[in-house]
């Protein structure tokens, strides 16, 4: 292990996770100097740098200690963990809520498929032999696994496989290749991966700080702050209509002893319809504000 004192995070160089991952890091107060076509991005302000690589390389880079953390799909992380020995003990430290997709079995549209047992004795093409093998074992199915690095979806047409096990997001690739999704092997999303034992030096402190900021960002991502005024008599009815969240705060309004300003953190979007209902219950001067940062 090197004696680096700056934290190094690996992420996908160009792909579906790149933009949202960078945006998330920016929201955590991290910004980077190098342009994105470079492999290495030097962090400004905080001692955190980025390594832009192929997503499949990310777990290995963490396991080797070249990077401290990585932003990667659960599918890639799990596949690596199944293939690597116990010495490469990686953990999924945070779920990041983007890059949602699933690793699924798909069969040719015309195949009469009802249950996984029908896959017995068939050949299934995949880039995820570890995850597929594990799923087949739990289903008690003996099938052939054809490992391909890419273009898995054309294997049935080429005659090199009878079914596939591949990532599905919109489903567009399956439709384009006349395939039908039948079983979900793994639900995936982008995660923050790292070693199970985190460093206990300055890098460990930085990881701690990053986790706290990330938790704050994730928590407020969908949150709204609702502000309104109501008279004492209307407070109960108004409060009952508030979207879920912690107890609202009441503030007195100067010079109007019967009036209150109410402040509530709402877990999700507040719709026009909800606002109109709350107004009918006696609220006035209503504002819905996005929440930018939160530190618990
Ligand atoms: C994945 C997967 C499918 C496609 C599915 O490839 O291998 O081909 O996405 O997405 P859809 O359901 O929205 O059509 P990706 O584009 O991530 O490239 P890669 O597998 O080569 O990294
Ligand atoms: Zn990939």
PDB file of C-alpha atoms and ligand atoms in Angstrom:
ATOM      1  CA  UNK A   1       0.000   0.000   0.000  1.00  0.00           C
ATOM      2  CA  UNK A   2       1.349   3.409  -0.969  1.00  0.00           C
ATOM      3  CA  UNK A   3       1.722   6.326   1.404  1.00  0.00           C
ATOM      4  CA  UNK A   4      -0.665   8.556  -0.495  1.00  0.00           C
ATOM      5  CA  UNK A   5      -2.366  11.117   1.657  1.00  0.00           C
ATOM      6  CA  UNK A   6      -4.941  12.196  -0.930  1.00  0.00           C
ATOM      7  CA  UNK A   7      -8.086  10.174  -1.388  1.00  0.00           C
ATOM      8  CA  UNK A   8      -8.536   8.573  -4.803  1.00  0.00           C
ATOM      9  CA  UNK A   9     -11.926   7.654  -6.237  1.00  0.00           C
ATOM     10  CA  UNK A  10     -12.315   5.510  -9.354  1.00  0.00           C
ATOM     11  CA  UNK A  11     -15.235   6.088 -11.676  1.00  0.00           C
ATOM     12  CA  UNK A  12     -16.397   5.231 -15.172  1.00  0.00           C
ATOM     13  CA  UNK A  13     -14.546   7.247 -17.819  1.00  0.00           C
ATOM     14  CA  UNK A  14     -17.410   7.474 -20.280  1.00  0.00           C
ATOM     15  CA  UNK A  15     -20.752   5.789 -19.935  1.00  0.00           C
ATOM     16  CA  UNK A  16     -24.116   5.994 -18.275  1.00  0.00           C
ATOM     17  CA  UNK A  17     -22.695   6.535 -14.798  1.00  0.00           C
ATOM     18  CA  UNK A  18     -20.186   9.261 -15.662  1.00  0.00           C
ATOM     19  CA  UNK A  19     -22.368  12.387 -15.658  1.00  0.00           C
ATOM     20  CA  UNK A  20     -24.517  11.576 -12.617  1.00  0.00           C
ATOM     21  CA  UNK A  21     -21.438  10.457 -10.651  1.00  0.00           C
ATOM     22  CA  UNK A  22     -19.632  13.736 -11.338  1.00  0.00           C
ATOM     23  CA  UNK A  23     -22.739  15.716 -10.491  1.00  0.00           C
ATOM     24  CA  UNK A  24     -23.087  13.873  -7.201  1.00  0.00           C
ATOM     25  CA  UNK A  25     -19.446  14.516  -6.264  1.00  0.00           C
ATOM     26  CA  UNK A  26     -19.897  18.195  -7.149  1.00  0.00           C
ATOM     27  CA  UNK A  27     -22.888  18.353  -4.838  1.00  0.00           C
ATOM     28  CA  UNK A  28     -20.646  16.945  -2.114  1.00  0.00           C
ATOM     29  CA  UNK A  29     -18.370  19.945  -2.592  1.00  0.00           C
ATOM     30  CA  UNK A  30     -15.757  18.191  -4.729  1.00  0.00           C
ATOM     31  CA  UNK A  31     -14.553  19.748  -7.959  1.00  0.00           C
ATOM     32  CA  UNK A  32     -11.751  18.695 -10.244  1.00  0.00           C
ATOM     33  CA  UNK A  33      -9.252  20.530 -12.372  1.00  0.00           C
ATOM     34  CA  UNK A  34      -8.339  18.164 -15.219  1.00  0.00           C
ATOM     35  CA  UNK A  35     -10.507  17.779 -18.270  1.00  0.00           C
ATOM     36  CA  UNK A  36     -12.594  14.663 -18.499  1.00  0.00           C
ATOM     37  CA  UNK A  37     -10.726  13.056 -21.357  1.00  0.00           C
ATOM     38  CA  UNK A  38      -7.748  12.590 -19.057  1.00  0.00           C
ATOM     39  CA  UNK A  39      -7.318   9.533 -16.881  1.00  0.00           C
ATOM     40  CA  UNK A  40      -6.567  11.511 -13.741  1.00  0.00           C
ATOM     41  CA  UNK A  41      -8.510  14.484 -12.343  1.00  0.00           C
ATOM     42  CA  UNK A  42      -6.861  16.506  -9.616  1.00  0.00           C
ATOM     43  CA  UNK A  43      -9.256  17.664  -6.893  1.00  0.00           C
ATOM     44  CA  UNK A  44      -9.435  21.362  -6.092  1.00  0.00           C
ATOM     45  CA  UNK A  45     -10.071  22.349  -2.497  1.00  0.00           C
ATOM     46  CA  UNK A  46     -10.457  18.946  -0.866  1.00  0.00           C
ATOM     47  CA  UNK A  47      -7.667  16.329  -1.087  1.00  0.00           C
ATOM     48  CA  UNK A  48      -9.715  13.998  -3.294  1.00  0.00           C
ATOM     49  CA  UNK A  49      -8.677  12.962  -6.818  1.00  0.00           C
ATOM     50  CA  UNK A  50     -10.468  10.971  -9.512  1.00  0.00           C
ATOM     51  CA  UNK A  51      -9.275   8.132 -11.679  1.00  0.00           C
ATOM     52  CA  UNK A  52     -11.383   7.706 -14.839  1.00  0.00           C
ATOM     53  CA  UNK A  53     -11.345   4.092 -15.999  1.00  0.00           C
ATOM     54  CA  UNK A  54     -13.414   1.303 -17.543  1.00  0.00           C
ATOM     55  CA  UNK A  55     -16.150   0.347 -15.091  1.00  0.00           C
ATOM     56  CA  UNK A  56     -15.098  -3.310 -15.062  1.00  0.00           C
ATOM     57  CA  UNK A  57     -11.659  -2.279 -13.779  1.00  0.00           C
ATOM     58  CA  UNK A  58     -12.976  -0.365 -10.762  1.00  0.00           C
ATOM     59  CA  UNK A  59     -13.356  -3.202  -8.205  1.00  0.00           C
ATOM     60  CA  UNK A  60      -9.862  -4.507  -9.022  1.00  0.00           C
ATOM     61  CA  UNK A  61      -8.323  -1.061  -8.565  1.00  0.00           C
ATOM     62  CA  UNK A  62      -9.926  -0.810  -5.129  1.00  0.00           C
ATOM     63  CA  UNK A  63      -8.901  -4.345  -4.174  1.00  0.00           C
ATOM     64  CA  UNK A  64      -5.303  -3.548  -5.120  1.00  0.00           C
ATOM     65  CA  UNK A  65      -5.360  -0.329  -3.112  1.00  0.00           C
ATOM     66  CA  UNK A  66      -4.725   1.819  -6.197  1.00  0.00           C
ATOM     67  CA  UNK A  67      -7.990   3.622  -5.392  1.00  0.00           C
ATOM     68  CA  UNK A  68      -9.709   4.045  -2.026  1.00  0.00           C
ATOM     69  CA  UNK A  69     -13.281   4.122  -3.283  1.00  0.00           C
ATOM     70  CA  UNK A  70     -15.137   3.624  -6.541  1.00  0.00           C
ATOM     71  CA  UNK A  71     -18.465   4.577  -8.054  1.00  0.00           C
ATOM     72  CA  UNK A  72     -19.648   1.512  -9.908  1.00  0.00           C
ATOM     73  CA  UNK A  73     -22.740  -0.521 -10.702  1.00  0.00           C
ATOM     74  CA  UNK A  74     -23.692  -3.179  -8.172  1.00  0.00           C
ATOM     75  CA  UNK A  75     -23.661  -5.647 -11.092  1.00  0.00           C
ATOM     76  CA  UNK A  76     -19.946  -5.046 -11.714  1.00  0.00           C
ATOM     77  CA  UNK A  77     -19.079  -5.054  -8.010  1.00  0.00           C
ATOM     78  CA  UNK A  78     -20.986  -8.271  -7.263  1.00  0.00           C
ATOM     79  CA  UNK A  79     -19.573 -10.058 -10.285  1.00  0.00           C
ATOM     80  CA  UNK A  80     -16.058  -9.146  -9.151  1.00  0.00           C
ATOM     81  CA  UNK A  81     -16.699 -10.223  -5.556  1.00  0.00           C
ATOM     82  CA  UNK A  82     -17.963 -13.620  -6.739  1.00  0.00           C
ATOM     83  CA  UNK A  83     -14.877 -14.160  -8.872  1.00  0.00           C
ATOM     84  CA  UNK A  84     -12.254 -12.758  -6.500  1.00  0.00           C
ATOM     85  CA  UNK A  85     -11.059 -14.591  -3.432  1.00  0.00           C
ATOM     86  CA  UNK A  86     -11.910 -13.572   0.134  1.00  0.00           C
ATOM     87  CA  UNK A  87      -8.742 -11.434   0.271  1.00  0.00           C
ATOM     88  CA  UNK A  88     -10.515  -8.896  -1.971  1.00  0.00           C
ATOM     89  CA  UNK A  89     -13.210  -8.066   0.536  1.00  0.00           C
ATOM     90  CA  UNK A  90     -15.133  -5.149  -0.950  1.00  0.00           C
ATOM     91  CA  UNK A  91     -18.200  -3.532   0.520  1.00  0.00           C
ATOM     92  CA  UNK A  92     -21.084  -1.557  -0.914  1.00  0.00           C
ATOM     93  CA  UNK A  93     -20.813   1.494   1.358  1.00  0.00           C
ATOM     94  CA  UNK A  94     -23.598   3.633  -0.078  1.00  0.00           C
ATOM     95  CA  UNK A  95     -26.394   3.254  -2.639  1.00  0.00           C
ATOM     96  CA  UNK A  96     -26.378   6.247  -4.946  1.00  0.00           C
ATOM     97  CA  UNK A  97     -29.852   6.130  -6.477  1.00  0.00           C
ATOM     98  CA  UNK A  98     -28.868   6.501 -10.142  1.00  0.00           C
ATOM     99  CA  UNK A  99     -27.916   4.049 -12.892  1.00  0.00           C
ATOM    100  CA  UNK A 100     -30.815   1.800 -11.949  1.00  0.00           C
ATOM    101  CA  UNK A 101     -31.034  -1.315 -14.116  1.00  0.00           C
ATOM    102  CA  UNK A 102     -31.421  -5.042 -13.733  1.00  0.00           C
ATOM    103  CA  UNK A 103     -29.485  -8.084 -14.773  1.00  0.00           C
ATOM    104  CA  UNK A 104     -32.096 -10.285 -16.383  1.00  0.00           C
ATOM    105  CA  UNK A 105     -32.629 -13.462 -18.306  1.00  0.00           C
ATOM    106  CA  UNK A 106     -34.121 -12.854 -21.747  1.00  0.00           C
ATOM    107  CA  UNK A 107     -35.252 -15.356 -24.330  1.00  0.00           C
ATOM    108  CA  UNK A 108     -36.200 -15.076 -28.025  1.00  0.00           C
ATOM    109  CA  UNK A 109     -39.703 -13.606 -28.323  1.00  0.00           C
ATOM    110  CA  UNK A 110     -41.081 -16.687 -30.036  1.00  0.00           C
ATOM    111  CA  UNK A 111     -39.836 -19.122 -27.367  1.00  0.00           C
ATOM    112  CA  UNK A 112     -42.639 -20.518 -25.227  1.00  0.00           C
ATOM    113  CA  UNK A 113     -41.144 -19.731 -21.829  1.00  0.00           C
ATOM    114  CA  UNK A 114     -42.957 -20.155 -18.560  1.00  0.00           C
ATOM    115  CA  UNK A 115     -40.380 -20.920 -15.898  1.00  0.00           C
ATOM    116  CA  UNK A 116     -36.634 -21.008 -15.255  1.00  0.00           C
ATOM    117  CA  UNK A 117     -36.603 -24.821 -15.227  1.00  0.00           C
ATOM    118  CA  UNK A 118     -36.969 -24.650 -19.018  1.00  0.00           C
ATOM    119  CA  UNK A 119     -33.445 -23.250 -19.194  1.00  0.00           C
ATOM    120  CA  UNK A 120     -32.018 -26.630 -18.163  1.00  0.00           C
ATOM    121  CA  UNK A 121     -29.626 -27.961 -20.779  1.00  0.00           C
ATOM    122  CA  UNK A 122     -29.720 -24.671 -22.724  1.00  0.00           C
ATOM    123  CA  UNK A 123     -26.855 -22.277 -23.418  1.00  0.00           C
ATOM    124  CA  UNK A 124     -27.091 -18.801 -21.879  1.00  0.00           C
ATOM    125  CA  UNK A 125     -24.798 -16.012 -23.099  1.00  0.00           C
ATOM    126  CA  UNK A 126     -23.651 -13.397 -20.588  1.00  0.00           C
ATOM    127  CA  UNK A 127     -20.867 -11.068 -19.481  1.00  0.00           C
ATOM    128  CA  UNK A 128     -21.770 -11.988 -15.891  1.00  0.00           C
ATOM    129  CA  UNK A 129     -20.876 -15.684 -15.531  1.00  0.00           C
ATOM    130  CA  UNK A 130     -20.457 -15.395 -11.751  1.00  0.00           C
ATOM    131  CA  UNK A 131     -23.871 -13.869 -11.069  1.00  0.00           C
ATOM    132  CA  UNK A 132     -25.610 -16.082 -13.623  1.00  0.00           C
ATOM    133  CA  UNK A 133     -23.927 -19.204 -12.227  1.00  0.00           C
ATOM    134  CA  UNK A 134     -25.020 -18.293  -8.709  1.00  0.00           C
ATOM    135  CA  UNK A 135     -28.609 -17.694  -9.834  1.00  0.00           C
ATOM    136  CA  UNK A 136     -28.710 -20.986 -11.753  1.00  0.00           C
ATOM    137  CA  UNK A 137     -27.453 -22.836  -8.656  1.00  0.00           C
ATOM    138  CA  UNK A 138     -30.109 -21.275  -6.399  1.00  0.00           C
ATOM    139  CA  UNK A 139     -32.738 -22.265  -8.998  1.00  0.00           C
ATOM    140  CA  UNK A 140     -31.282 -25.770  -9.187  1.00  0.00           C
ATOM    141  CA  UNK A 141     -30.815 -25.504 -12.946  1.00  0.00           C
ATOM    142  CA  UNK A 142     -28.019 -27.068 -14.921  1.00  0.00           C
ATOM    143  CA  UNK A 143     -27.434 -24.880 -17.977  1.00  0.00           C
ATOM    144  CA  UNK A 144     -24.456 -23.966 -20.136  1.00  0.00           C
ATOM    145  CA  UNK A 145     -22.935 -20.521 -19.544  1.00  0.00           C
ATOM    146  CA  UNK A 146     -21.385 -18.861 -22.607  1.00  0.00           C
ATOM    147  CA  UNK A 147     -19.215 -15.957 -21.466  1.00  0.00           C
ATOM    148  CA  UNK A 148     -19.002 -13.014 -23.893  1.00  0.00           C
ATOM    149  CA  UNK A 149     -17.295  -9.676 -23.364  1.00  0.00           C
ATOM    150  CA  UNK A 150     -20.002  -7.710 -25.199  1.00  0.00           C
ATOM    151  CA  UNK A 151     -22.815  -7.804 -27.775  1.00  0.00           C
ATOM    152  CA  UNK A 152     -24.499 -10.492 -25.732  1.00  0.00           C
ATOM    153  CA  UNK A 153     -27.907  -9.622 -27.197  1.00  0.00           C
ATOM    154  CA  UNK A 154     -27.074 -10.941 -30.657  1.00  0.00           C
ATOM    155  CA  UNK A 155     -25.939 -14.396 -29.441  1.00  0.00           C
ATOM    156  CA  UNK A 156     -29.347 -16.083 -29.893  1.00  0.00           C
ATOM    157  CA  UNK A 157     -29.597 -14.846 -33.509  1.00  0.00           C
ATOM    158  CA  UNK A 158     -26.059 -16.009 -34.214  1.00  0.00           C
ATOM    159  CA  UNK A 159     -26.985 -19.398 -32.819  1.00  0.00           C
ATOM    160  CA  UNK A 160     -24.255 -19.324 -30.168  1.00  0.00           C
ATOM    161  CA  UNK A 161     -26.784 -19.321 -27.306  1.00  0.00           C
ATOM    162  CA  UNK A 162     -30.475 -20.043 -26.646  1.00  0.00           C
ATOM    163  CA  UNK A 163     -31.004 -17.251 -24.124  1.00  0.00           C
ATOM    164  CA  UNK A 164     -29.070 -14.355 -22.617  1.00  0.00           C
ATOM    165  CA  UNK A 165     -28.446 -12.847 -19.204  1.00  0.00           C
ATOM    166  CA  UNK A 166     -27.720  -9.128 -19.643  1.00  0.00           C
ATOM    167  CA  UNK A 167     -28.385  -5.662 -18.248  1.00  0.00           C
ATOM    168  CA  UNK A 168     -31.753  -4.128 -19.008  1.00  0.00           C
ATOM    169  CA  UNK A 169     -32.494  -0.479 -18.418  1.00  0.00           C
ATOM    170  CA  UNK A 170     -35.129   0.880 -20.812  1.00  0.00           C
ATOM    171  CA  UNK A 171     -35.609  -2.504 -22.471  1.00  0.00           C
ATOM    172  CA  UNK A 172     -34.829  -0.962 -25.859  1.00  0.00           C
ATOM    173  CA  UNK A 173     -31.940  -3.307 -26.613  1.00  0.00           C
ATOM    174  CA  UNK A 174     -34.118  -6.366 -25.961  1.00  0.00           C
ATOM    175  CA  UNK A 175     -36.924  -5.108 -28.207  1.00  0.00           C
ATOM    176  CA  UNK A 176     -34.461  -4.280 -30.970  1.00  0.00           C
ATOM    177  CA  UNK A 177     -33.169  -7.845 -30.816  1.00  0.00           C
ATOM    178  CA  UNK A 178     -36.558  -9.570 -30.517  1.00  0.00           C
ATOM    179  CA  UNK A 179     -35.865 -10.775 -27.010  1.00  0.00           C
ATOM    180  CA  UNK A 180     -38.214 -10.934 -24.026  1.00  0.00           C
ATOM    181  CA  UNK A 181     -37.191 -10.358 -20.392  1.00  0.00           C
ATOM    182  CA  UNK A 182     -38.247 -13.299 -18.226  1.00  0.00           C
ATOM    183  CA  UNK A 183     -36.442 -13.360 -14.861  1.00  0.00           C
ATOM    184  CA  UNK A 184     -34.528 -10.810 -12.816  1.00  0.00           C
ATOM    185  CA  UNK A 185     -31.162 -12.084 -11.592  1.00  0.00           C
ATOM    186  CA  UNK A 186     -30.040  -8.864  -9.844  1.00  0.00           C
ATOM    187  CA  UNK A 187     -31.481  -5.377  -9.256  1.00  0.00           C
ATOM    188  CA  UNK A 188     -28.676  -2.900  -9.732  1.00  0.00           C
ATOM    189  CA  UNK A 189     -27.833   0.779  -9.271  1.00  0.00           C
ATOM    190  CA  UNK A 190     -24.668   2.820  -8.868  1.00  0.00           C
ATOM    191  CA  UNK A 191     -23.002   2.291  -5.502  1.00  0.00           C
ATOM    192  CA  UNK A 192     -20.031   3.690  -3.649  1.00  0.00           C
ATOM    193  CA  UNK A 193     -17.704   0.743  -3.209  1.00  0.00           C
ATOM    194  CA  UNK A 194     -14.650   0.428  -1.014  1.00  0.00           C
ATOM    195  CA  UNK A 195     -12.682  -2.062   1.070  1.00  0.00           C
ATOM    196  CA  UNK A 196     -14.593  -3.503   4.018  1.00  0.00           C
ATOM    197  CA  UNK A 197     -11.837  -2.195   6.287  1.00  0.00           C
ATOM    198  CA  UNK A 198     -11.465   1.508   5.607  1.00  0.00           C
ATOM    199  CA  UNK A 199      -8.147   3.253   6.301  1.00  0.00           C
ATOM    200  CA  UNK A 200      -7.787   4.854   9.734  1.00  0.00           C
ATOM    201  CA  UNK A 201      -5.446   7.678   8.666  1.00  0.00           C
ATOM    202  CA  UNK A 202      -6.249  11.073   7.101  1.00  0.00           C
ATOM    203  CA  UNK A 203      -7.766   9.313   4.125  1.00  0.00           C
ATOM    204  CA  UNK A 204     -10.117   7.564   6.512  1.00  0.00           C
ATOM    205  CA  UNK A 205     -11.112  10.943   7.948  1.00  0.00           C
ATOM    206  CA  UNK A 206     -11.776  12.232   4.436  1.00  0.00           C
ATOM    207  CA  UNK A 207     -13.886   9.151   3.663  1.00  0.00           C
ATOM    208  CA  UNK A 208     -15.887   9.842   6.829  1.00  0.00           C
ATOM    209  CA  UNK A 209     -16.451  13.425   5.760  1.00  0.00           C
ATOM    210  CA  UNK A 210     -17.458  12.323   2.269  1.00  0.00           C
ATOM    211  CA  UNK A 211     -19.938   9.750   3.632  1.00  0.00           C
ATOM    212  CA  UNK A 212     -21.567  12.421   5.813  1.00  0.00           C
ATOM    213  CA  UNK A 213     -21.864  14.861   2.923  1.00  0.00           C
ATOM    214  CA  UNK A 214     -23.195  12.124   0.676  1.00  0.00           C
ATOM    215  CA  UNK A 215     -25.825  11.170   3.236  1.00  0.00           C
ATOM    216  CA  UNK A 216     -26.869  14.812   3.408  1.00  0.00           C
ATOM    217  CA  UNK A 217     -27.048  15.123  -0.374  1.00  0.00           C
ATOM    218  CA  UNK A 218     -29.020  11.882  -0.746  1.00  0.00           C
ATOM    219  CA  UNK A 219     -31.415  12.905   2.007  1.00  0.00           C
ATOM    220  CA  UNK A 220     -32.270  16.308   0.566  1.00  0.00           C
ATOM    221  CA  UNK A 221     -32.112  15.313  -3.087  1.00  0.00           C
ATOM    222  CA  UNK A 222     -35.881  14.880  -3.268  1.00  0.00           C
ATOM    223  CA  UNK A 223     -36.706  17.102  -0.292  1.00  0.00           C
ATOM    224  CA  UNK A 224     -38.633  20.356  -0.321  1.00  0.00           C
ATOM    225  CA  UNK A 225     -39.005  22.962   2.372  1.00  0.00           C
ATOM    226  CA  UNK A 226     -42.605  24.079   2.708  1.00  0.00           C
ATOM    227  CA  UNK A 227     -43.266  27.497   4.268  1.00  0.00           C
ATOM    228  CA  UNK A 228     -46.722  28.840   5.016  1.00  0.00           C
ATOM    229  CA  UNK A 229     -48.742  31.039   7.346  1.00  0.00           C
ATOM    230  CA  UNK A 230     -51.807  29.958   9.244  1.00  0.00           C
ATOM    231  CA  UNK A 231     -53.869  31.150  12.160  1.00  0.00           C
ATOM    232  CA  UNK A 232     -53.853  29.241  15.433  1.00  0.00           C
ATOM    233  CA  UNK A 233     -57.301  27.792  14.708  1.00  0.00           C
ATOM    234  CA  UNK A 234     -56.261  26.374  11.322  1.00  0.00           C
ATOM    235  CA  UNK A 235     -52.971  24.816  12.481  1.00  0.00           C
ATOM    236  CA  UNK A 236     -54.350  21.350  13.239  1.00  0.00           C
ATOM    237  CA  UNK A 237     -56.136  20.978   9.909  1.00  0.00           C
ATOM    238  CA  UNK A 238     -53.137  22.316   7.972  1.00  0.00           C
ATOM    239  CA  UNK A 239     -50.640  20.085   9.796  1.00  0.00           C
ATOM    240  CA  UNK A 240     -52.716  17.004   9.088  1.00  0.00           C
ATOM    241  CA  UNK A 241     -52.420  17.635   5.341  1.00  0.00           C
ATOM    242  CA  UNK A 242     -48.651  18.076   5.261  1.00  0.00           C
ATOM    243  CA  UNK A 243     -46.739  15.470   3.248  1.00  0.00           C
ATOM    244  CA  UNK A 244     -44.696  13.072   5.384  1.00  0.00           C
ATOM    245  CA  UNK A 245     -41.554  14.241   7.109  1.00  0.00           C
ATOM    246  CA  UNK A 246     -40.292  15.341  10.517  1.00  0.00           C
ATOM    247  CA  UNK A 247     -42.485  17.476  12.813  1.00  0.00           C
ATOM    248  CA  UNK A 248     -42.944  20.991  11.371  1.00  0.00           C
ATOM    249  CA  UNK A 249     -41.505  24.038  13.122  1.00  0.00           C
ATOM    250  CA  UNK A 250     -43.829  26.840  14.265  1.00  0.00           C
ATOM    251  CA  UNK A 251     -42.640  30.434  14.450  1.00  0.00           C
ATOM    252  CA  UNK A 252     -44.649  33.367  15.812  1.00  0.00           C
ATOM    253  CA  UNK A 253     -45.453  36.211  13.394  1.00  0.00           C
ATOM    254  CA  UNK A 254     -44.425  39.627  14.796  1.00  0.00           C
ATOM    255  CA  UNK A 255     -47.396  41.821  15.798  1.00  0.00           C
ATOM    256  CA  UNK A 256     -49.981  39.119  15.017  1.00  0.00           C
ATOM    257  CA  UNK A 257     -50.345  36.952  18.141  1.00  0.00           C
ATOM    258  CA  UNK A 258     -52.839  34.632  16.442  1.00  0.00           C
ATOM    259  CA  UNK A 259     -50.707  33.988  13.326  1.00  0.00           C
ATOM    260  CA  UNK A 260     -47.948  31.416  12.865  1.00  0.00           C
ATOM    261  CA  UNK A 261     -45.358  30.743  10.258  1.00  0.00           C
ATOM    262  CA  UNK A 262     -45.007  27.009   9.689  1.00  0.00           C
ATOM    263  CA  UNK A 263     -41.905  25.379   8.254  1.00  0.00           C
ATOM    264  CA  UNK A 264     -41.938  21.725   7.207  1.00  0.00           C
ATOM    265  CA  UNK A 265     -39.354  19.510   5.531  1.00  0.00           C
ATOM    266  CA  UNK A 266     -41.176  17.254   3.040  1.00  0.00           C
ATOM    267  CA  UNK A 267     -39.649  13.989   1.839  1.00  0.00           C
ATOM    268  CA  UNK A 268     -40.702  14.425  -1.793  1.00  0.00           C
ATOM    269  CA  UNK A 269     -42.221  16.733  -4.365  1.00  0.00           C
ATOM    270  CA  UNK A 270     -45.157  18.894  -3.178  1.00  0.00           C
ATOM    271  CA  UNK A 271     -47.793  19.011  -5.908  1.00  0.00           C
ATOM    272  CA  UNK A 272     -50.118  21.884  -6.835  1.00  0.00           C
ATOM    273  CA  UNK A 273     -53.032  19.722  -5.737  1.00  0.00           C
ATOM    274  CA  UNK A 274     -51.539  19.227  -2.276  1.00  0.00           C
ATOM    275  CA  UNK A 275     -50.886  22.969  -1.983  1.00  0.00           C
ATOM    276  CA  UNK A 276     -54.466  23.768  -2.965  1.00  0.00           C
ATOM    277  CA  UNK A 277     -55.794  21.356  -0.335  1.00  0.00           C
ATOM    278  CA  UNK A 278     -53.575  22.851   2.348  1.00  0.00           C
ATOM    279  CA  UNK A 279     -54.706  26.323   1.334  1.00  0.00           C
ATOM    280  CA  UNK A 280     -58.342  25.289   1.638  1.00  0.00           C
ATOM    281  CA  UNK A 281     -57.565  24.186   5.201  1.00  0.00           C
ATOM    282  CA  UNK A 282     -56.576  27.771   6.027  1.00  0.00           C
ATOM    283  CA  UNK A 283     -52.963  28.263   4.955  1.00  0.00           C
ATOM    284  CA  UNK A 284     -51.730  31.445   3.237  1.00  0.00           C
ATOM    285  CA  UNK A 285     -48.425  32.736   1.826  1.00  0.00           C
ATOM    286  CA  UNK A 286     -47.208  29.311   0.807  1.00  0.00           C
ATOM    287  CA  UNK A 287     -43.721  28.666  -0.570  1.00  0.00           C
ATOM    288  CA  UNK A 288     -42.112  25.416  -1.726  1.00  0.00           C
ATOM    289  CA  UNK A 289     -38.320  25.638  -1.784  1.00  0.00           C
ATOM    290  CA  UNK A 290     -35.741  23.120  -2.979  1.00  0.00           C
ATOM    291  CA  UNK A 291     -33.229  22.080  -0.327  1.00  0.00           C
ATOM    292  CA  UNK A 292     -29.627  22.444  -1.388  1.00  0.00           C
ATOM    293  CA  UNK A 293     -27.585  21.159   1.522  1.00  0.00           C
ATOM    294  CA  UNK A 294     -28.244  19.491   4.831  1.00  0.00           C
ATOM    295  CA  UNK A 295     -25.884  18.529   7.624  1.00  0.00           C
ATOM    296  CA  UNK A 296     -27.461  16.440  10.346  1.00  0.00           C
TER     297      UNK A 296
HETATM  298  C1  LIG B   1     -26.033  -2.290 -21.484  1.00  0.00           C
HETATM  299  C2  LIG B   1     -26.441  -3.725 -21.766  1.00  0.00           C
HETATM  300  C3  LIG B   1     -27.444  -3.610 -22.888  1.00  0.00           C
HETATM  301  C4  LIG B   1     -28.022  -2.210 -22.697  1.00  0.00           C
HETATM  302  C5  LIG B   1     -29.398  -2.290 -22.111  1.00  0.00           C
HETATM  303  O1  LIG B   1     -24.949  -1.917 -22.259  1.00  0.00           O
HETATM  304  O2  LIG B   1     -25.341  -4.511 -22.095  1.00  0.00           O
HETATM  305  O3  LIG B   1     -26.801  -3.724 -24.124  1.00  0.00           O
HETATM  306  O4  LIG B   1     -27.166  -1.502 -21.810  1.00  0.00           O
HETATM  307  O5  LIG B   1     -29.981  -1.013 -21.975  1.00  0.00           O
HETATM  308  P1  LIG B   1     -31.452  -0.714 -22.500  1.00  0.00           P
HETATM  309  O6  LIG B   1     -32.362  -1.697 -21.833  1.00  0.00           O
HETATM  310  O7  LIG B   1     -31.733   0.697 -22.078  1.00  0.00           O
HETATM  311  O8  LIG B   1     -31.440  -0.874 -23.991  1.00  0.00           O
HETATM  312  P2  LIG B   1     -24.213  -0.514 -22.009  1.00  0.00           P
HETATM  313  O9  LIG B   1     -24.784   0.508 -22.938  1.00  0.00           O
HETATM  314  O10 LIG B   1     -24.228  -0.156 -20.572  1.00  0.00           O
HETATM  315  O11 LIG B   1     -22.754  -0.817 -22.487  1.00  0.00           O
HETATM  316  P3  LIG B   1     -21.726  -1.920 -21.927  1.00  0.00           P
HETATM  317  O12 LIG B   1     -22.496  -3.081 -21.420  1.00  0.00           O
HETATM  318  O13 LIG B   1     -20.939  -2.266 -23.155  1.00  0.00           O
HETATM  319  O14 LIG B   1     -20.892  -1.254 -20.874  1.00  0.00           O
HETATM  320 ZN1  LIG B   2     -19.415  -2.021 -19.195  1.00  0.00          ZN
END
